[in-house]
Short mmCIF file of C-alpha atoms in Angstrom, two decimals:
data_model
loop_
_atom_site.label_atom_id
_atom_site.label_comp_id
_atom_site.label_asym_id
_atom_site.label_seq_id
_atom_site.Cartn_x
_atom_site.Cartn_y
_atom_site.Cartn_z
CA MET T 304 57.13 13.46 -18.55
CA THR T 305 55.05 14.17 -21.61
CA THR T 306 56.58 15.80 -24.65
CA ALA T 307 54.50 18.78 -25.71
CA ARG T 308 54.31 18.61 -29.45
CA GLY T 309 53.31 21.54 -31.60
CA GLN T 310 50.57 22.32 -34.04
CA ARG T 311 48.90 19.65 -36.12
CA THR T 312 49.88 19.36 -39.74
CA ARG T 313 46.82 19.73 -41.97
CA ARG T 314 46.95 18.09 -45.37
CA GLY T 315 44.08 16.59 -47.31
CA ARG T 316 42.31 15.78 -44.07
CA TRP T 317 39.16 13.73 -43.70
CA ARG T 318 37.01 15.94 -41.48
CA VAL T 319 33.74 15.41 -39.70
CA GLY T 320 31.27 17.91 -41.10
CA THR T 321 29.98 20.89 -39.22
CA LEU T 322 26.44 19.54 -39.49
CA PHE T 323 27.46 16.42 -37.56
CA THR T 324 28.97 18.56 -34.83
CA VAL T 325 25.82 20.64 -34.52
CA VAL T 326 23.60 17.56 -34.39
CA MET T 327 25.74 15.85 -31.74
CA VAL T 328 25.94 18.94 -29.54
CA THR T 329 22.19 19.54 -29.85
CA LEU T 330 21.46 15.92 -28.97
CA ALA T 331 23.78 16.13 -25.98
CA LEU T 332 22.04 19.27 -24.78
CA VAL T 333 18.65 17.62 -25.04
CA LEU T 334 19.83 14.55 -23.14
CA SER T 335 21.57 16.54 -20.43
CA CYS T 336 18.72 18.98 -19.90
CA HIS T 337 15.68 16.70 -20.25
CA ALA T 338 13.80 15.85 -17.09
CA ALA T 339 10.16 15.00 -16.55
CA PRO T 340 8.12 16.91 -13.95
CA GLY T 341 9.37 15.93 -10.55
CA GLY T 342 12.71 14.88 -12.02
CA HIS T 343 11.68 11.22 -12.49
CA ASP T 344 13.50 10.86 -15.84
CA ARG T 345 16.59 12.81 -14.90
CA PRO T 346 19.72 11.13 -16.31
CA SER T 347 22.04 9.46 -13.82
CA PRO T 348 24.96 11.63 -12.71
CA PRO T 349 28.26 10.86 -14.43
CA PRO T 350 30.51 8.39 -12.60
CA ALA T 351 33.71 9.65 -10.99
CA SER T 352 35.61 6.54 -12.12
CA LEU T 353 35.81 5.64 -15.82
CA GLY T 354 38.01 2.58 -16.11
CA TRP T 355 40.92 2.11 -18.50
CA GLY T 356 41.37 4.04 -21.72
CA LEU T 357 43.75 6.17 -23.74
CA THR T 358 44.97 9.66 -24.50
CA HIS T 359 45.04 10.91 -28.08
CA THR T 360 48.34 12.61 -28.89
CA GLN T 361 49.78 14.57 -31.81
CA TYR T 362 48.74 11.97 -34.38
CA SER T 363 45.63 9.92 -33.94
CA ALA T 364 42.86 8.30 -35.96
CA ASP T 365 40.62 11.25 -36.70
CA ASP T 366 42.81 11.92 -39.73
CA GLY T 367 44.02 9.63 -42.54
CA GLU T 368 42.73 7.14 -45.05
CA ARG T 369 38.98 6.65 -44.73
CA ALA T 370 39.15 2.86 -44.46
CA ALA T 371 41.94 3.06 -41.86
CA VAL T 372 40.06 5.66 -39.80
CA LYS T 373 36.99 3.44 -39.86
CA SER T 374 39.07 0.44 -38.81
CA VAL T 375 40.26 2.22 -35.66
CA ARG T 376 36.83 3.65 -34.94
CA ASP T 377 35.25 0.20 -35.20
CA ALA T 378 37.94 -1.35 -33.00
CA LEU T 379 37.41 1.26 -30.30
CA ALA T 380 33.64 0.91 -30.57
CA GLU T 381 33.88 -2.76 -29.57
CA ARG T 382 34.44 -1.56 -26.02
CA SER T 383 33.44 1.92 -24.85
CA LEU T 384 36.70 3.29 -23.46
CA PRO T 385 37.42 6.64 -21.81
CA GLN T 386 39.40 8.74 -24.28
CA ASN T 387 41.28 11.88 -23.30
CA GLN T 388 42.19 14.93 -25.41
CA HIS T 389 44.07 18.12 -24.49
CA ILE T 390 42.65 21.47 -25.58
CA MET T 391 45.90 22.84 -27.08
CA GLY T 392 48.85 20.82 -28.31
CA TRP T 393 48.89 17.04 -28.72
CA GLY T 394 46.73 17.27 -31.82
CA ALA T 395 44.69 20.38 -31.02
CA ASP T 396 45.28 23.88 -32.37
CA ASN T 397 45.22 27.08 -30.33
CA PRO T 398 41.56 27.30 -29.20
CA GLU T 399 41.58 31.08 -28.60
CA PRO T 400 44.37 32.76 -30.64
CA SER T 401 43.23 36.19 -29.47
CA PRO T 402 40.75 37.22 -26.77
CA GLY T 403 37.24 36.19 -27.77
CA ARG T 404 38.28 34.73 -31.15
CA TYR T 405 37.98 30.96 -31.10
CA ASP T 406 39.19 28.13 -33.31
CA PHE T 407 37.78 24.77 -32.24
CA ALA T 408 38.04 22.96 -35.59
CA SER T 409 40.75 20.48 -34.54
CA LEU T 410 39.31 19.95 -31.07
CA ASP T 411 35.90 19.35 -32.68
CA ASP T 412 37.48 16.67 -34.85
CA ARG T 413 38.94 14.84 -31.88
CA ILE T 414 35.81 15.03 -29.72
CA ASN T 415 33.62 13.95 -32.65
CA PHE T 416 35.92 11.01 -33.32
CA ILE T 417 35.63 9.92 -29.69
CA ARG T 418 31.84 10.20 -29.91
CA ARG T 419 31.67 8.20 -33.12
CA ALA T 420 33.91 5.54 -31.57
CA GLY T 421 31.47 5.20 -28.69
CA GLY T 422 34.00 6.40 -26.13
CA THR T 423 33.58 8.51 -23.02
CA PRO T 424 35.22 11.85 -23.85
CA VAL T 425 37.57 13.39 -21.28
CA ILE T 426 39.20 16.79 -21.70
CA THR T 427 42.52 17.89 -20.23
CA LEU T 428 42.49 21.66 -19.78
CA CYS T 429 46.02 22.33 -21.01
CA CYS T 430 47.66 24.25 -22.52
CA ALA T 431 47.01 28.04 -22.66
CA PRO T 432 46.92 30.49 -25.60
CA ASP T 433 49.99 32.66 -25.98
CA TRP T 434 48.30 35.91 -24.93
CA MET T 435 47.51 34.39 -21.53
CA LYS T 436 51.19 33.75 -20.78
CA GLY T 437 53.04 36.81 -22.07
CA GLY T 438 52.96 36.07 -25.80
CA ALA T 439 51.50 38.09 -28.64
CA SER T 440 47.78 38.03 -29.32
CA GLY T 441 46.88 36.40 -32.62
CA SER T 442 50.01 34.26 -32.88
CA THR T 443 51.07 30.86 -31.59
CA ASP T 444 54.59 29.79 -30.66
CA TRP T 445 54.58 25.99 -30.79
CA SER T 446 58.01 25.54 -29.21
CA ARG T 447 57.98 23.31 -26.15
CA ARG T 448 59.14 26.16 -23.92
CA SER T 449 56.24 28.35 -24.99
CA LEU T 450 53.58 25.65 -25.05
CA GLU T 451 54.43 24.47 -21.55
CA ALA T 452 54.31 27.96 -20.03
CA ALA T 453 51.53 28.54 -17.51
CA PRO T 454 49.02 31.37 -17.68
CA THR T 455 50.17 34.41 -15.72
CA PRO T 456 48.12 35.18 -12.61
CA GLU T 457 46.35 38.11 -14.26
CA HIS T 458 45.03 35.65 -16.85
CA TYR T 459 43.83 32.88 -14.52
CA ASP T 460 40.27 34.13 -14.97
CA ASP T 461 40.73 34.20 -18.75
CA PHE T 462 41.82 30.56 -18.75
CA ALA T 463 38.90 29.67 -16.51
CA ALA T 464 36.56 31.46 -18.93
CA LEU T 465 38.05 29.51 -21.86
CA SER T 466 37.53 26.30 -19.91
CA ALA T 467 33.89 27.23 -19.35
CA THR T 468 33.45 28.01 -23.05
CA ILE T 469 34.81 24.56 -23.91
CA ALA T 470 32.49 22.91 -21.39
CA GLU T 471 29.54 24.74 -22.97
CA ARG T 472 30.62 23.70 -26.46
CA TYR T 473 30.79 20.01 -25.52
CA PRO T 474 27.94 19.51 -23.05
CA ASP T 475 28.26 15.72 -23.24
CA VAL T 476 31.80 15.95 -21.82
CA ARG T 477 31.51 15.71 -18.05
CA HIS T 478 35.08 14.84 -17.00
CA PHE T 479 37.85 17.46 -16.93
CA MET T 480 41.46 17.23 -15.80
CA VAL T 481 42.99 20.61 -14.92
CA TRP T 482 46.37 21.32 -16.50
CA ASN T 483 49.19 18.83 -17.05
CA GLU T 484 52.11 18.04 -14.73
CA PHE T 485 52.27 21.56 -13.22
CA LYS T 486 53.80 22.73 -16.51
CA GLY T 487 55.14 26.27 -16.10
CA PHE T 488 54.59 26.25 -12.33
CA PHE T 489 58.12 25.50 -11.17
CA ASP T 490 59.63 28.32 -9.09
CA GLU T 491 63.30 28.47 -10.09
CA THR T 492 64.15 30.89 -7.28
CA ARG T 493 62.81 28.69 -4.50
CA GLN T 494 63.53 25.45 -6.37
CA ARG T 495 60.09 24.08 -5.69
CA TRP T 496 56.69 23.91 -7.31
CA ASN T 497 54.53 27.01 -7.21
CA TYR T 498 51.66 25.01 -5.77
CA GLU T 499 49.97 28.17 -4.48
CA GLY T 500 49.63 29.52 -8.02
CA PHE T 501 48.49 26.21 -9.46
CA THR T 502 45.87 25.71 -6.76
CA GLU T 503 44.51 29.21 -7.39
CA LEU T 504 44.21 28.43 -11.11
CA TYR T 505 42.63 25.07 -10.36
CA ASN T 506 40.03 26.55 -8.04
CA ARG T 507 39.02 29.22 -10.55
CA VAL T 508 38.73 26.68 -13.37
CA ARG T 509 36.70 24.30 -11.22
CA HIS T 510 34.34 27.11 -10.21
CA ALA T 511 33.84 28.10 -13.85
CA LEU T 512 33.11 24.51 -14.91
CA LYS T 513 30.64 23.96 -12.09
CA ARG T 514 28.82 27.16 -13.07
CA VAL T 515 28.31 25.71 -16.55
CA ASN T 516 26.95 22.46 -15.12
CA GLU T 517 27.11 21.39 -11.50
CA GLU T 518 27.45 17.79 -12.69
CA ASN T 519 30.71 18.50 -14.51
CA LEU T 520 33.39 16.45 -12.74
CA VAL T 521 36.77 18.10 -12.18
CA GLY T 522 40.04 16.68 -10.94
CA GLY T 523 43.68 17.51 -10.35
CA PRO T 524 46.45 18.14 -9.57
CA TYR T 525 47.92 15.96 -12.39
CA LEU T 526 51.34 15.86 -10.73
CA ASN T 527 54.27 13.84 -12.03
CA MET T 528 55.28 11.56 -9.15
CA ASP T 529 58.98 11.83 -9.96
CA SER T 530 61.38 9.69 -7.93
CA PHE T 531 65.09 9.18 -7.28
CA GLY T 532 66.96 5.95 -6.64
CA PRO T 533 67.40 4.42 -3.17
CA GLY T 534 70.15 6.02 -1.14
CA ARG T 535 70.04 9.29 -3.06
CA SER T 536 69.93 12.45 -0.96
CA THR T 537 67.97 14.36 -3.60
CA TYR T 538 64.75 15.54 -1.92
CA PRO T 539 64.13 12.21 -0.14
CA SER T 540 60.72 11.43 1.30
CA SER T 541 58.91 8.82 3.37
CA LEU T 542 57.19 7.55 0.19
CA LYS T 543 59.88 5.08 -0.76
CA GLY T 544 60.68 1.48 -1.53
CA SER T 545 63.21 -0.68 -3.34
CA TRP T 546 62.25 1.36 -6.45
CA GLY T 547 63.46 4.62 -4.88
CA SER T 548 61.93 7.67 -3.18
CA VAL T 549 59.36 10.15 -4.53
CA ASP T 550 60.62 13.74 -4.67
CA GLN T 551 59.46 15.44 -1.44
CA ARG T 552 58.68 18.62 -3.39
CA VAL T 553 56.04 16.71 -5.37
CA LEU T 554 54.43 15.45 -2.16
CA ASP T 555 54.47 18.98 -0.71
CA ALA T 556 52.67 20.22 -3.83
CA PHE T 557 50.07 17.47 -3.58
CA ASP T 558 49.43 18.12 0.11
CA TYR T 559 49.00 21.85 -0.45
CA TRP T 560 46.54 21.32 -3.30
CA ASN T 561 44.69 18.67 -1.34
CA THR T 562 44.32 21.02 1.65
CA HIS T 563 43.49 24.24 -0.22
CA LYS T 564 41.39 23.05 -3.15
CA THR T 565 37.75 24.14 -3.06
CA GLY T 566 36.73 20.66 -4.11
CA ALA T 567 37.48 17.79 -6.48
CA ASP T 568 35.63 14.81 -7.89
CA PHE T 569 38.72 12.67 -8.43
CA VAL T 570 42.49 12.86 -7.91
CA VAL T 571 44.85 12.84 -10.90
CA VAL T 572 48.54 11.94 -10.94
CA ASP T 573 50.95 10.54 -13.45
CA GLY T 574 54.38 9.01 -13.40
CA SER T 575 56.79 6.31 -14.43
CA SER T 576 58.03 3.13 -12.82
CA TYR T 577 61.58 4.26 -13.48
CA THR T 578 63.47 7.01 -11.67
CA HIS T 579 64.39 10.55 -12.67
CA ASP T 580 67.63 9.07 -14.03
CA ASP T 581 65.92 6.26 -16.00
CA GLU T 582 66.76 3.56 -13.46
CA THR T 583 64.45 0.56 -13.09
CA LEU T 584 65.04 -0.60 -9.54
CA PRO T 585 65.41 -3.23 -8.24
CA ASP T 586 64.55 -4.53 -11.73
CA ARG T 587 62.01 -3.87 -14.50
CA PHE T 588 59.09 -5.57 -12.84
CA GLY T 589 60.05 -4.72 -9.28
CA ALA T 590 60.07 -1.03 -10.20
CA LEU T 591 56.33 -1.27 -10.92
CA ASP T 592 55.69 -1.43 -7.17
CA LYS T 593 56.05 2.34 -7.24
CA PHE T 594 52.57 2.62 -8.81
CA THR T 595 51.10 0.66 -5.90
CA ALA T 596 52.96 2.70 -3.28
CA VAL T 597 51.92 6.04 -4.79
CA GLY T 598 48.30 4.96 -5.02
CA ARG T 599 48.20 3.84 -1.40
CA TRP T 600 49.87 7.07 -0.27
CA ILE T 601 47.12 9.05 -2.03
CA ARG T 602 44.34 6.82 -0.71
CA ALA T 603 45.58 7.50 2.83
CA ARG T 604 44.90 11.20 2.24
CA THR T 605 41.62 11.22 0.34
CA HIS T 606 38.54 9.13 -0.32
CA LEU T 607 38.35 10.38 -3.91
CA PRO T 608 38.87 8.02 -6.87
CA VAL T 609 42.47 7.84 -8.08
CA TRP T 610 43.21 8.46 -11.78
CA TRP T 611 46.51 7.89 -13.56
CA ALA T 612 46.52 10.38 -16.44
CA GLU T 613 49.74 8.84 -17.77
CA TYR T 614 51.85 5.85 -16.77
CA TYR T 615 55.18 4.75 -18.25
CA VAL T 616 57.19 1.55 -17.88
CA GLU T 617 59.77 1.91 -20.68
CA PRO T 618 62.74 4.16 -19.88
CA GLY T 619 64.74 5.43 -22.82
CA ALA T 620 68.05 4.48 -21.23
CA ASP T 621 66.84 0.88 -21.01
CA GLY T 622 66.31 0.59 -24.74
CA GLY T 623 62.77 1.91 -24.66
CA ARG T 624 60.03 1.16 -27.14
CA ASP T 625 62.23 0.53 -30.14
CA ARG T 626 64.25 -2.32 -28.60
CA TRP T 627 61.72 -4.15 -26.49
CA SER T 628 59.90 -7.15 -27.89
CA GLU T 629 56.14 -6.88 -28.15
CA ARG T 630 55.82 -9.74 -25.64
CA LEU T 631 57.94 -7.93 -23.04
CA ARG T 632 56.13 -4.65 -23.69
CA LEU T 633 52.73 -6.24 -23.20
CA ALA T 634 53.87 -8.04 -20.04
CA MET T 635 55.23 -4.80 -18.57
CA GLN T 636 52.06 -2.88 -19.40
CA ALA T 637 49.88 -5.60 -17.92
CA ALA T 638 51.92 -5.80 -14.72
CA GLY T 639 51.97 -1.99 -14.48
CA MET T 640 48.17 -1.86 -14.64
CA ILE T 641 47.95 -4.57 -11.98
CA ALA T 642 50.25 -2.46 -9.80
CA MET T 643 48.02 0.60 -10.22
CA VAL T 644 44.91 -1.41 -9.31
CA ARG T 645 46.67 -2.71 -6.21
CA GLY T 646 47.22 0.91 -5.23
CA GLY T 647 43.52 1.65 -5.54
CA ALA T 648 43.37 3.23 -9.00
CA THR T 649 40.04 3.05 -10.82
CA THR T 650 40.92 5.01 -13.97
CA GLY T 651 43.99 5.14 -16.19
CA PHE T 652 44.90 6.51 -19.61
CA TYR T 653 47.52 4.92 -21.87
CA TRP T 654 49.54 7.65 -23.59
CA ASN T 655 49.33 6.44 -27.18
CA PRO T 656 52.67 7.30 -28.91
CA GLN T 657 51.12 7.31 -32.38
CA LYS T 658 53.30 8.18 -35.37
CA ARG T 659 52.36 9.22 -38.88
CA THR T 660 54.99 7.11 -40.64
CA GLY T 661 57.46 4.35 -39.91
CA PRO T 662 57.48 1.67 -37.20
CA CYS T 663 55.45 2.57 -34.14
CA ALA T 664 56.44 0.47 -31.14
CA GLY T 665 53.89 0.70 -28.37
CA CYS T 666 51.16 2.15 -30.57
CA LEU T 667 47.56 1.01 -30.19
CA TRP T 668 46.95 0.80 -33.95
CA ARG T 669 48.85 1.05 -37.20
CA SER T 670 49.02 4.50 -38.70
CA THR T 671 45.85 5.60 -40.47
CA ASP T 672 48.05 7.18 -43.15
CA LEU T 673 49.14 3.78 -44.47
CA THR T 674 47.71 2.92 -47.89
CA ASP T 675 48.80 -0.72 -48.05
CA GLY T 676 45.62 -2.06 -46.49
CA THR T 677 47.11 -2.41 -43.00
CA GLY T 678 46.35 1.13 -41.85
CA GLY T 679 44.31 1.31 -38.66
CA GLU T 680 44.82 -2.33 -37.69
CA PRO T 681 44.47 -2.78 -33.91
CA GLN T 682 47.68 -3.78 -32.17
CA PRO T 683 48.05 -6.17 -29.20
CA LEU T 684 48.14 -3.34 -26.65
CA LEU T 685 44.72 -2.10 -27.74
CA GLU T 686 43.27 -5.59 -27.56
CA PHE T 687 44.70 -5.98 -24.04
CA LEU T 688 43.43 -2.56 -22.95
CA ARG T 689 39.90 -3.41 -24.07
CA ARG T 690 40.02 -6.77 -22.29
CA PHE T 691 41.39 -5.29 -19.06
CA ASP T 692 38.67 -2.64 -19.00
CA LYS T 693 36.02 -5.27 -19.69
CA GLU T 694 37.16 -7.71 -17.00
CA PHE T 695 38.11 -5.15 -14.32
CA PRO T 696 35.83 -2.10 -14.61
CA PRO T 697 35.35 0.39 -11.76
CA GLY T 698 33.65 -1.25 -8.82
CA THR T 699 35.29 -4.64 -9.39
CA ARG T 700 35.64 -6.74 -6.24
CA TYR T 701 39.06 -8.31 -6.54
CA ARG T 702 39.65 -11.80 -5.19
CA THR T 703 42.66 -13.79 -4.04
CA VAL T 704 43.96 -16.67 -6.12
CA ASP T 705 45.62 -19.88 -4.98
CA VAL T 706 48.96 -20.02 -6.81
CA SER T 707 51.75 -22.57 -6.52
CA PRO T 708 54.60 -23.18 -6.53
CA ALA T 709 55.52 -19.62 -7.51
CA GLY T 710 53.83 -16.29 -7.17
CA PRO T 711 55.14 -12.73 -7.08
CA PRO T 712 57.65 -11.67 -8.14
CA ASP T 713 57.80 -14.39 -10.79
CA ALA T 714 54.15 -13.95 -11.74
CA TRP T 715 51.81 -10.97 -11.50
CA ILE T 716 48.19 -11.94 -10.95
CA LEU T 717 44.90 -10.06 -10.73
CA ALA T 718 41.50 -11.72 -10.36
CA ASP T 719 37.84 -11.23 -9.60
CA ASP T 720 35.03 -13.79 -9.43
CA ASP T 721 35.07 -14.39 -13.18
CA ALA T 722 38.55 -13.82 -14.61
CA VAL T 723 42.22 -14.21 -13.77
CA LEU T 724 45.00 -12.25 -15.44
CA VAL T 725 48.42 -13.92 -15.23
CA VAL T 726 51.70 -12.29 -16.30
CA ASN T 727 55.01 -14.15 -16.43
CA ALA T 728 57.68 -11.71 -15.25
CA LEU T 729 60.46 -14.10 -16.25
CA GLU T 730 62.19 -14.44 -19.59
CA ARG T 731 62.03 -18.22 -19.27
CA PRO T 732 58.93 -20.46 -19.27
CA LEU T 733 57.03 -20.73 -16.01
CA ARG T 734 54.71 -23.48 -14.78
CA LEU T 735 52.05 -22.61 -12.21
CA GLU T 736 48.99 -24.03 -10.61
CA VAL T 737 46.28 -21.36 -10.53
CA ASP T 738 43.20 -22.29 -8.52
CA GLY T 739 44.32 -25.89 -8.86
CA ARG T 740 44.66 -25.68 -12.63
CA ALA T 741 48.03 -26.32 -14.32
CA VAL T 742 49.16 -23.36 -16.39
CA GLN T 743 52.25 -23.26 -18.60
CA LEU T 744 53.49 -19.81 -19.66
CA ALA T 745 56.20 -18.91 -22.12
CA GLY T 746 58.67 -16.19 -21.21
CA HIS T 747 56.87 -12.87 -20.55
CA GLN T 748 53.55 -14.35 -21.64
CA VAL T 749 50.25 -12.74 -20.64
CA ILE T 750 47.17 -14.96 -20.40
CA TRP T 751 43.55 -14.74 -19.29
CA LEU T 752 41.78 -17.54 -17.42
CA ARG T 753 38.12 -18.00 -16.60
CA ARG T 754 37.04 -18.94 -13.08
CA GLY T 755 34.24 -21.22 -12.03
#
């Protein structure tokens, strides 16, 4: 699903100073360790559900023009969002180029940016240094094939030790996702996922993180819930609908991890509304029901909170980001998030496809490299993400809404006691009565209503 990009390009970077890093880490240590006699002032344990946020990718807002960087930071600070960063790739350099020799400069930059933006930092423990997966010590091959290789079994403990070192370096980070989409764990001989190997790695990493701090929260398996169209005989499963059928091999991998894990604080998956072959079935909006079905399937197997590490609604074969209007894109994203909530999800991360130059469809802000005064400007998707997280945080008690004359599939609606989110799934205008109030929507319009 995700494209593993290579090393960051460094040029004239604005960098957070080492002193700031030391101060923030020291402060975090004080806050996490302080407790009055008897434990009366002990900080509350971190929550297992974080709400709705974003993942920083190859290019983000910790680098660029100062004013543009500040613009993004201020926009994010308006609403404390969970923000995820990988430890290697997607904007972070090799954290341990050779055994015991560390380079955390780029990861420091990202974590410090998240702190300064008031976000809740989340770390994805992927990917692994070359020497842990058969490569040469002291060098880094940034090709996708190399980056997405898994640690070899004899280096599982080394990766767990690196994970523990990272947890010690950032003591204010309490949420960790282990690995990414089973990268490197596909067994070509047996044509299935090596879920035994992944689960062994997961358990060792979790144990190492808990030894650093028992209150560190760890989740997996971060599986891509890949699916095939209805009627296909390719690894069919009972998890199916008009949108298709989830690959049985993925479900087998989940069930094995779920049975053999030594513990977890939340469950992580990712996926797209479209099929393995870029089909949106029965249509664009109908395909979003897959998110609901997957969530309910997971909830039937565990009481743990459900996280979507990534979620995609724009298949390349359907025109993708570059051809969709911003109104359609926003409507699809909004309906997709509604579908995840209906499936029981309490946390989700938008994979921000940030670019350094040129148009950036689907990005949360304009590039911070722009010098025309528009750099860093928040885009509609960021404004929606902040609003969704504000109105529907973890623990929200969702309510039904009286809608006439039309409801799903023409309109997607989510509500609690205070707010109603309404999405027009049609290209044409739509007139509704919501809680007895007349509402007129333009094609693919997204609106918020207050209740009471």
